XYZ file of C-alpha atoms in Angstrom:
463
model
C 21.295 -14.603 5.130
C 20.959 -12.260 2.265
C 19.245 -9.473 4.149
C 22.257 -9.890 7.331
C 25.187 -9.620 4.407
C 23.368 -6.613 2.613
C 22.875 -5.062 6.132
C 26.372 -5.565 6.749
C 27.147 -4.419 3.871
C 26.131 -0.816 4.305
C 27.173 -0.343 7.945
C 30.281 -0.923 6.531
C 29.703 1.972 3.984
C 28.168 4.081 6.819
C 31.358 2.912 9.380
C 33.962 4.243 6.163
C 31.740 7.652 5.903
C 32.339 8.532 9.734
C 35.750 7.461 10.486
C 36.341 9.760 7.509
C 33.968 12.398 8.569
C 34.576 12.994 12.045
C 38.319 13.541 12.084
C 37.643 16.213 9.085
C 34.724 17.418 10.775
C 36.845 17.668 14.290
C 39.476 19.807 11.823
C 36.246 21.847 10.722
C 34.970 23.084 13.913
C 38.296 23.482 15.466
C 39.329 26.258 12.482
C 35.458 27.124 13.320
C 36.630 27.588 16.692
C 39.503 29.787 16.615
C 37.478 32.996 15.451
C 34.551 32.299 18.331
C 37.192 31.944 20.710
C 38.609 35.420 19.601
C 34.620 36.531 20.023
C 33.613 35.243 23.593
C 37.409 36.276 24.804
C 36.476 40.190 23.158
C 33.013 39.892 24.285
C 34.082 40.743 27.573
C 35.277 43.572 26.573
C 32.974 45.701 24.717
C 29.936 44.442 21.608
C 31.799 46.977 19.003
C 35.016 44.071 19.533
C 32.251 41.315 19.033
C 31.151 43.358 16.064
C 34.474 43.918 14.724
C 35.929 40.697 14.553
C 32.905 39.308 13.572
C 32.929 41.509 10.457
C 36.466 40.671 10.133
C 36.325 37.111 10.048
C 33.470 37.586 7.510
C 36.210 38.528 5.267
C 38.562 36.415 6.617
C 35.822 33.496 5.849
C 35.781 34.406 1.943
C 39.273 34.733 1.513
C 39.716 31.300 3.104
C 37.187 29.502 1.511
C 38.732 30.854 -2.000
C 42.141 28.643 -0.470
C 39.553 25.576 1.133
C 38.262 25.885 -2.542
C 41.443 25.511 -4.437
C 42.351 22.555 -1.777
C 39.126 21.011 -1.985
C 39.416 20.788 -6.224
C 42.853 19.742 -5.832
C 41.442 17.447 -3.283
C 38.701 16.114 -5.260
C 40.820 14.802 -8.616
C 43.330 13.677 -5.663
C 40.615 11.144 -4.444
C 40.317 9.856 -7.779
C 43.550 9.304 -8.453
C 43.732 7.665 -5.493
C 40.940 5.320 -6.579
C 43.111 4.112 -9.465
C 45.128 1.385 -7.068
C 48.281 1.528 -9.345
C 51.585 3.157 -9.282
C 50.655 5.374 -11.694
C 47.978 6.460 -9.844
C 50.023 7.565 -7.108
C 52.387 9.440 -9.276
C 49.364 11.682 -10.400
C 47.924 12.087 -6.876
C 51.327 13.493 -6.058
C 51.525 15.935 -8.695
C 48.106 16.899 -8.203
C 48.769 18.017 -4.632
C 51.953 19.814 -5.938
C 49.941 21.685 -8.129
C 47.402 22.667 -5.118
C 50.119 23.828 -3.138
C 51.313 25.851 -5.815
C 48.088 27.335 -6.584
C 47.722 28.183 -3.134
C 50.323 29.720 -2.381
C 49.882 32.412 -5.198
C 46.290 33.332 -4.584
C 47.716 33.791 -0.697
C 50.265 35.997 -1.697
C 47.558 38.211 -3.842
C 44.769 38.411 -0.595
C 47.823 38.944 1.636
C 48.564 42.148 -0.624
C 44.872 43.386 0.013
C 44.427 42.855 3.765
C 48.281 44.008 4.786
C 47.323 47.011 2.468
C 43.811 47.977 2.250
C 42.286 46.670 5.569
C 39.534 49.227 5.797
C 37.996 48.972 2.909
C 36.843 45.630 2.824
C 35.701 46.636 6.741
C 33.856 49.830 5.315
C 31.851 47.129 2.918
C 29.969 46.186 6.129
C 29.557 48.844 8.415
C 29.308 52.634 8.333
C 31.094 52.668 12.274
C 34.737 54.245 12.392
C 35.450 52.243 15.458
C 34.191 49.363 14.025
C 36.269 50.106 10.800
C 39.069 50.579 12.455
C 39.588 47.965 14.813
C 38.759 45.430 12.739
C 41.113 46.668 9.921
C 43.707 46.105 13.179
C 42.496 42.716 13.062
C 43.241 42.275 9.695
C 46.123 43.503 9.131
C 48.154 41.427 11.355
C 46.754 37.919 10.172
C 47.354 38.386 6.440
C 50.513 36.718 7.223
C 48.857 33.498 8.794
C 47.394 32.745 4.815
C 50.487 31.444 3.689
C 50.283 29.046 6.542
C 46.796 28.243 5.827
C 47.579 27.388 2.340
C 50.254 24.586 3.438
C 47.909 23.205 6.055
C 44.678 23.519 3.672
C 46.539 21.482 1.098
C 48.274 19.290 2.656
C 44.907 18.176 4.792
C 42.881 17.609 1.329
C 45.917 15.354 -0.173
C 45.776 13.336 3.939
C 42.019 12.799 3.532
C 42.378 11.550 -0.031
C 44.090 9.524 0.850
C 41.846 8.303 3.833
C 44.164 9.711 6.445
C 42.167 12.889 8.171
C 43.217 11.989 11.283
C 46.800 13.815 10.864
C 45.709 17.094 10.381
C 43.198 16.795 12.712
C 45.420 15.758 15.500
C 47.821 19.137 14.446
C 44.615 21.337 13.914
C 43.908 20.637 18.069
C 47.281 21.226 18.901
C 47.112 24.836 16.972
C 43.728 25.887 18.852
C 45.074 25.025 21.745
C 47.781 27.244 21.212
C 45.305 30.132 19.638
C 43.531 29.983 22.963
C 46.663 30.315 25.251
C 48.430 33.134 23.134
C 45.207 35.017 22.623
C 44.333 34.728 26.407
C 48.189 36.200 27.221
C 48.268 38.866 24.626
C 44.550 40.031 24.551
C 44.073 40.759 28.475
C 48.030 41.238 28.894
C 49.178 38.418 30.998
C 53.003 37.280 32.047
C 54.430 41.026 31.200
C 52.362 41.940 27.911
C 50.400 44.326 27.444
C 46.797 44.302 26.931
C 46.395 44.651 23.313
C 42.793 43.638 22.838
C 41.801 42.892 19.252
C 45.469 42.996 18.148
C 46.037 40.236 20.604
C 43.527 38.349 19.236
C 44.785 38.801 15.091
C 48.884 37.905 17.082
C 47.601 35.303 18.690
C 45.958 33.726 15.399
C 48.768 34.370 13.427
C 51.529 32.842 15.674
C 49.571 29.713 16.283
C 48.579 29.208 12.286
C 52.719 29.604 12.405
C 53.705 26.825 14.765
C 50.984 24.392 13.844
C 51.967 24.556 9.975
C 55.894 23.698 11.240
C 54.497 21.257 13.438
C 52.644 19.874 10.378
C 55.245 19.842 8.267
C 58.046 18.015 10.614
C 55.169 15.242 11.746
C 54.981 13.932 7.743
C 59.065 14.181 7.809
C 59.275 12.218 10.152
C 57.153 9.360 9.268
C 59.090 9.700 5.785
C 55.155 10.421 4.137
C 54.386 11.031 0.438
C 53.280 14.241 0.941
C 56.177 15.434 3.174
C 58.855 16.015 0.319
C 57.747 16.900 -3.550
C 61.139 16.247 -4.848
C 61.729 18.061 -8.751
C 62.539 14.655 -10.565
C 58.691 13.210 -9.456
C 57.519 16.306 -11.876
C 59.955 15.650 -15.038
C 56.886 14.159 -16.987
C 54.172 16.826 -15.298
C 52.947 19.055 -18.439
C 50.741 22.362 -18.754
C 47.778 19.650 -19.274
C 48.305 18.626 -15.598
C 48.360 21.886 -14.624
C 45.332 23.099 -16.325
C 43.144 20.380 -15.333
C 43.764 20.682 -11.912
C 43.507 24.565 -12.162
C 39.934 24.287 -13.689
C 38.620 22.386 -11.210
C 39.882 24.061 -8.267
C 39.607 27.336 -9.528
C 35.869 26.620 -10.403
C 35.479 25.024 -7.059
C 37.371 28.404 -4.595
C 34.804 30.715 -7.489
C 32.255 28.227 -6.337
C 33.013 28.690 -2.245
C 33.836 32.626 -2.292
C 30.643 33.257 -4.285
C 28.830 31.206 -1.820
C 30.687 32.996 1.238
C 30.643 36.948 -0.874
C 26.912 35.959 -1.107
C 26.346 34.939 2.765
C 28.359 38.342 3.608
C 26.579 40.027 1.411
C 23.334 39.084 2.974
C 24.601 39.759 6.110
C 25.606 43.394 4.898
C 22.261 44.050 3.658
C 20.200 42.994 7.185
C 22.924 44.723 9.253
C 24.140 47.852 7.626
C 21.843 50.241 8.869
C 21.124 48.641 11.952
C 24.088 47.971 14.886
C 21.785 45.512 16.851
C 21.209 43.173 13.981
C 25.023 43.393 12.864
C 25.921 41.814 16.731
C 23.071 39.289 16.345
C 24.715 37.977 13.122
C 28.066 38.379 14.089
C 27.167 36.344 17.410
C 25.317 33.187 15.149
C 28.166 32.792 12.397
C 30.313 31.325 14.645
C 27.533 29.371 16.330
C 26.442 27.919 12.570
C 29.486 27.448 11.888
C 30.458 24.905 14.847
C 27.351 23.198 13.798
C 28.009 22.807 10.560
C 31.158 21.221 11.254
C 30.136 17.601 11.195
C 27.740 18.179 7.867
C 30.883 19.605 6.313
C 33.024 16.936 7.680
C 30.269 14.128 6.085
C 29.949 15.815 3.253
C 33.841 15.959 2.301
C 33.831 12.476 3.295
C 31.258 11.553 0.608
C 33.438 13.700 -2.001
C 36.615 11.379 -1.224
C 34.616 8.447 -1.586
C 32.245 8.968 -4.699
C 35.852 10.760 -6.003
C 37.374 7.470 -5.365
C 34.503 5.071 -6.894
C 35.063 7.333 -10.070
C 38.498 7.713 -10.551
C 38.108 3.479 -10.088
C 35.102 3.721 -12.623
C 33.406 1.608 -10.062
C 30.139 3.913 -11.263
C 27.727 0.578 -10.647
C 28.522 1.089 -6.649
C 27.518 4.935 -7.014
C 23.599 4.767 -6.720
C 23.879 3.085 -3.484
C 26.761 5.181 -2.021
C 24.995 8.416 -2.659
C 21.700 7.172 -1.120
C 23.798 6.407 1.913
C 25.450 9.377 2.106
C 22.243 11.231 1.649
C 20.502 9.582 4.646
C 23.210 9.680 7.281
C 23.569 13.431 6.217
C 20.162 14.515 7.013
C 19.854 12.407 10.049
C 22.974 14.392 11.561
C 21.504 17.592 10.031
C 18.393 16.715 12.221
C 20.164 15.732 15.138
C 22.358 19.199 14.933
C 18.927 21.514 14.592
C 17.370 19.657 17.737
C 20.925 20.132 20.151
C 21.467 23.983 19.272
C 17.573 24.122 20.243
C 17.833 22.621 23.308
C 20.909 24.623 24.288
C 19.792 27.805 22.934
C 20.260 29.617 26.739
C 22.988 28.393 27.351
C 24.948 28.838 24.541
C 23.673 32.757 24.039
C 24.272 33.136 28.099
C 28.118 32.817 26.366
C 28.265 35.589 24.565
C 25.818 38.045 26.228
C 26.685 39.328 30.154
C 24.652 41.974 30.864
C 22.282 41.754 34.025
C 19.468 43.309 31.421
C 18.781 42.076 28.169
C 19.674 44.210 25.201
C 17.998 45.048 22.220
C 20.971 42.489 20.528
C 20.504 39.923 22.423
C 16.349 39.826 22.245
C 17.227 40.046 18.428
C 19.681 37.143 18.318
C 17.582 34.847 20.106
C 14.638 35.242 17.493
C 17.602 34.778 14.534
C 19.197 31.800 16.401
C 15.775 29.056 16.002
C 15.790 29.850 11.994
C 19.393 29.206 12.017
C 18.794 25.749 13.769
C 16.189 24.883 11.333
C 18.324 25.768 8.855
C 20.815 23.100 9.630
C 18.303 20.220 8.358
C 17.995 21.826 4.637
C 21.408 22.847 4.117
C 22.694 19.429 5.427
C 21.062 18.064 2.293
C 22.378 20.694 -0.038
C 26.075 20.582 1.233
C 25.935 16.703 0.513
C 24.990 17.230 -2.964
C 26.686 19.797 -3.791
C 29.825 19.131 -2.209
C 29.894 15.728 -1.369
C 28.270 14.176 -4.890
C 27.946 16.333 -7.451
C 31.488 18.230 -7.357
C 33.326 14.998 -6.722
C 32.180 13.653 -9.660
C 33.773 16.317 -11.713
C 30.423 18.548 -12.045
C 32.197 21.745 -10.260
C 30.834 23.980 -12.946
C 27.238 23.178 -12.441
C 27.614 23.896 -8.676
C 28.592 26.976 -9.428
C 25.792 27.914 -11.274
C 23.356 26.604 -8.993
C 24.920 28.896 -5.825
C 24.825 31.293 -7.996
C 21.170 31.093 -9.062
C 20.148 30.628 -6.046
C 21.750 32.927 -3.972
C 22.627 36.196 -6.690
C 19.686 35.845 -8.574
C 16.794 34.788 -5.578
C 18.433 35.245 -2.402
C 20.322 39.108 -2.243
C 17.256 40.422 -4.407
C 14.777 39.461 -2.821
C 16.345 40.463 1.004
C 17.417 43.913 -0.597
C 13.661 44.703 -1.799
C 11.846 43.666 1.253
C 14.612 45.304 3.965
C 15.092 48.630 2.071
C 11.716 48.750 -0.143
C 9.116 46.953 2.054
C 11.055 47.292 5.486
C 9.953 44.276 6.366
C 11.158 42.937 9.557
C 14.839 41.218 8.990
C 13.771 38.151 12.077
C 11.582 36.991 9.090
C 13.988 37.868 5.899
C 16.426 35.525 7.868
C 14.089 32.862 6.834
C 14.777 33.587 3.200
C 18.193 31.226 4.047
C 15.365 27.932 3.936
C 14.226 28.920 0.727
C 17.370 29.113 -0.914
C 19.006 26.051 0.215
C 15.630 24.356 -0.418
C 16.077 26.177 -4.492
C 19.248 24.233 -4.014
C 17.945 20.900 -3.224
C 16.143 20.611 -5.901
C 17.933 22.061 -8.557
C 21.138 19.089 -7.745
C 18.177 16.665 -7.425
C 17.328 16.954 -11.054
C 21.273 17.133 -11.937
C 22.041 13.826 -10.131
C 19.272 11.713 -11.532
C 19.872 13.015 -15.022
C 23.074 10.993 -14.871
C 25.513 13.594 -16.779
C 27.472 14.886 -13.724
C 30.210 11.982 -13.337
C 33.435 13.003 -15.250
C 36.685 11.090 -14.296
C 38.937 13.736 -14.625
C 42.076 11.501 -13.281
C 42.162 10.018 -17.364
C 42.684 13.473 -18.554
C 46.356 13.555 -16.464
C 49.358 12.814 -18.129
């Protein structure tokens, strides 16, 4: 009877992970989605449009992960305010979202200044091409506007799933990229009287559905009268410039924390793909790829950070051994699961982006890329749990930082650097330099979370 309640006992902790991961991991793949529609639409067009936007949502990618960051942080004292079941409670989950909006919102308006501005030259950091340069600083441009609306939605979603409600932005995040897909399909080829505007139809596109699915957002929560559809001034009489740095630290050490890791992955890309054009399609063809595929690791592993937020904003820290080993397990298992389906659907899924009745040197080199990428998926799904979904909820933001940093500015762009442009060794194999780092990474956070000094319930230090 023992071993049926105990069994029980943790498919119910397994059954709480997924319905929290899948709707956030649903939300994941379709903001995933919106730049690899923008690819296989373009890709009938010409590679330097694949190449282009794929550069340009490289820099796209680090500017929004410095916003996911700042939500995420906000997100993660959120969850343990949550976990304190009292009215209290509430009031400082409130202001802590109010604070992550705010936040937001400011570091939007600053990267909105840079890629409305000075497009090309965060283009020209990736390629030596004038075309490429140029069209993607197009690109650009025009979506700078669509971070303000990112910032909302990127907010609000982290205060939802806090609160163990994913499903709402989820359900709004479907409606927008079905909306990305229709607008890009009218104003990229030119259909019902536009013109065809090509890579500027993609970047209007983008923009006017990040628009409408923020407003739609916004007038779902009013209607259902929802916490975090109003943040009226009287609920922040009492909030104090403690509040406000606590939440700061951790989300700003948290978006540090995700634009290091996401400078560092562009970085790597840069250094593989700069003097070669072939190897610049390959990897602008697999980030979108990865990325899908990540979706449900990053969707398990924000699940994880709600709950092991919530167990220690509760100072429940008895249930946390158990929890994490849970976590752990179902996180590799999916990781697995992910590196065996991209395998088996490895021609069909490159027959997507390449058209060409003879294969190119870009496509021979993406296929040999695309099976280290797989095998990727089963390292990094243990690394994105710890780091994301354990460690950083606990309040240990700071020592995730150090460890991406360690691993990937002190082992990972060295070492690629010297052996492409010293040893010109073949990049196919350098690519495999990604297992090694996220396997540095393993075992670094291994050693952090048995030495028992990364749980910090920063909810206490709110006023």
């Amino acid at each position: 009877m023992a071993l049926i309640t105990r069994y029980l006992s943790h498919f119910h902790q397994y059954k709480t992970l997924l319905a929290l991961a899948v709707p956030v991991a649903l939300q994941t793949a379709i903001f995933s989605s919106k730049s690899t529609v923008d690819m296989l639409m373009l890709g009938t067009l010409s590679e330097l449009d694949i190449a282009a936007i794929g550069l340009a949502a490289k820099a796209q990618m680090i500017i929004s992960f410095f916003i996911i960051g700042l939500s995420i942080g906000g997100g993660q004292i959120a969850a343990q305010c949550f976990g304190v079941k009292t009215e209290d409670g509430k009031r400082k989950f409130h202001n802590t979202i109010f604070i992550t909006l705010v936040l937001s919102a400011a570091v939007s308006f600053i990267f909105f200044i840079v890629l409305f501005f000075a497009p090309s030259l965060l283009m020209s950091l990736g390629t030596q091409s004038p075309e490429i340069i140029s069209k993607g600083s197009d690109y650009l441009q025009i979506i700078a506007l669509s971070l303000f609306c990112f910032a909302y939605a990127s907010s609000i979603a982290c205060g939802l799933r806090s609160m163990h409600q994913p499903g709402i932005a989820t359900k709004v995040s479907f409606i927008g990229v079905i909306l990305n897909l229709a607008l890009n399909w009218v104003f990229i080829f030119g259909h019902f009287g536009m013109p065809a505007m090509g890579i500027k139809g993609a970047a209007l596109g983008t923009l006017l559905s990040a628009f409408i699915e923020c407003v739609v957002l916004y007038l779902y929560l009013k209607s259902k009268n929802h916490l975090l559809s109003y943040f009226p001034v009287s609920l922040f009489k009492h909030l104090t410039w403690q509040d406000f740095l606590v939440v700061t630290k951790l989300s700003a050490t948290a978006a540090v924390n995700s634009v290091v890791w996401a400078a560092g992955l562009f970085a790597f890309h840069a250094i593989l793909g700069y003097s070669d054009p072939n190897l610049l399609v390959a990897l602008s063809v697999l980030a979108p790829i990865e990325a899908l595929a990540m979706s449900l690791l990053i969707g398990l592993a924000t699940a994880g950070s709600v709950l092991v937020g919530n167990l220690v904003g509760a100072n429940q820290h008895d249930q946390l051994p158990t929890t994490i080993r849970q976590h752990l397990v179902m996180s590799v298992g999916i990781g697995v699961v992910s590196a065996a389906l991209l395998m088996a659907l490895k021609s069909l899924v490159l027959s997507m982006f390449f058209h060409n009745d003879v294969t190119t040197a870009a496509e021979l080199m993406t296929a040999g890329l695309y099976n280290i990428m797989a095998v990727s998926l089963i390292v990094k799904s243990l690394s994105m749990m710890l780091i994301v979904g354990i460690l950083r909820a606990g309040g240990d933001a700071r020592f995730c930082l150090i460890t991406d940093v360690l691993a990937q500015w002190v082992f990972l762009l060295p070492c690629a650097y010297w052996l492409t442009h010293v040893l010109n060794v073949d990049p196919i194999y350098l690519f495999g330099l990604v297992l090694l780092e996220e396997g540095i990474k393993v075992l670094i956070c291994v050693w952090r979370l048995n030495s028992n000094r990364w749980v910090r319930n920063l909810a206490e230090g709110l006023n």
